[in-house]
Coordinates of C-alpha atoms in Angstrom, one line a residue:
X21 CA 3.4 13.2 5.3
X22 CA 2.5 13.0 8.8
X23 CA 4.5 13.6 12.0
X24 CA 8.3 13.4 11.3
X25 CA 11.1 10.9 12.4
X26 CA 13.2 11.9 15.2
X27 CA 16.4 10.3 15.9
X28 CA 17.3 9.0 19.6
X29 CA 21.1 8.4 20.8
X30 CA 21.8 6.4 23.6
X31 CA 25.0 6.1 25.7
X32 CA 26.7 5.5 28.9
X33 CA 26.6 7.2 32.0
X34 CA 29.7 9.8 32.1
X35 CA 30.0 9.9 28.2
X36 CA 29.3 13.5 27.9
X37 CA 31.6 14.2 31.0
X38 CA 34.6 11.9 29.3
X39 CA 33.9 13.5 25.9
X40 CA 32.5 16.9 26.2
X41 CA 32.8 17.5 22.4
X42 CA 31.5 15.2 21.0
X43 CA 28.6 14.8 23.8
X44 CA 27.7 18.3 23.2
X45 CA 27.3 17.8 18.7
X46 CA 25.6 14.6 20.0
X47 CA 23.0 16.2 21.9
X48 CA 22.4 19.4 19.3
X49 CA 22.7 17.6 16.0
X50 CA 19.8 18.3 13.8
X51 CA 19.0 17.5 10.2
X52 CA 16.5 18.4 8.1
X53 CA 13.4 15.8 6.6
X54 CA 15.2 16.3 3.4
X55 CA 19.2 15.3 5.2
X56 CA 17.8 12.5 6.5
X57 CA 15.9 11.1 4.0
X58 CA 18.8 11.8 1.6
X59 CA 20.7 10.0 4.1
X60 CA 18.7 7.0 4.3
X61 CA 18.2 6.4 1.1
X62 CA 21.7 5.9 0.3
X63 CA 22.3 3.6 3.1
X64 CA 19.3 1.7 2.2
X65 CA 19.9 1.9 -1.7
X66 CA 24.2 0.6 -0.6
X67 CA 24.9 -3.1 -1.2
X68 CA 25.2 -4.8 2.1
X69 CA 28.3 -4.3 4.1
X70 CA 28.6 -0.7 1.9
X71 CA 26.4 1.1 4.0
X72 CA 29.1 2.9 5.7
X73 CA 30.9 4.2 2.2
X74 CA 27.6 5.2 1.8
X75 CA 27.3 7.5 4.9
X76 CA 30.4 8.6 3.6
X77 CA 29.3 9.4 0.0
X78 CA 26.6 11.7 1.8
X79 CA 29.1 13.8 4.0
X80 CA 31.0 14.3 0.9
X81 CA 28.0 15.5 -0.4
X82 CA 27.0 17.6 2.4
X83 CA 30.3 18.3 3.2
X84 CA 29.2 22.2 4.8
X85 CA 26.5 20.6 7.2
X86 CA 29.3 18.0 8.2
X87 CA 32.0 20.6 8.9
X88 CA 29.3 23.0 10.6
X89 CA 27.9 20.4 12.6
X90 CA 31.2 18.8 14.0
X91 CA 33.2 21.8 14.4
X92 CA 35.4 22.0 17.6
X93 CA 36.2 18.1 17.2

C-alpha cells in the first residue's frame, strides 16, 4: 500500500489567534486510511457540484468521529 496520504491545511496569519476553536480541531484532526478513503470515495463517486452533500452523507455516517472531533465548537 505504500506510505500513506497526509492532509495539509493552510491559512492566514492570526487565524488560530481569531478562532482558537476551530484552529486548535484544525491542527489535531486525524482520520484514519479507512475515514479518508471512505471520504474520498464519495466525493469522487458524487455527481459534480454534489460533492459537498456528499461530505455530508459521510458525517452522517460517521456521525461519532464528527461530534468527537468538533467538540467545543
Amino acid at each position: 500500500m505504500g506510505k500513506g496520504e497526509q492532509l495539509h491545511a493552510i491559512g492566514r496569519s492570526g487565524f488560530g489567534a481569531a478562532f482558537p476553536a476551530l484552529g486548535k480541531i484544525a491542527k489535531n484532526l486525524k482520520l484514519t486510511d479507512d475515514q479518508l478513503g471512505s471520504l474520498e470515495d464519495l466525493i469522487q463517486q458524487a455527481p459534480k457540484g454534489q460533492e459537498k452533500a456528499a461530505a455530508g452523507k459521510w458525517a452522517d455516517q460517521h456521525r461519532q468521529f464528527v461530534d468527537q472531533a468538533f467538540a467545543g465548537l
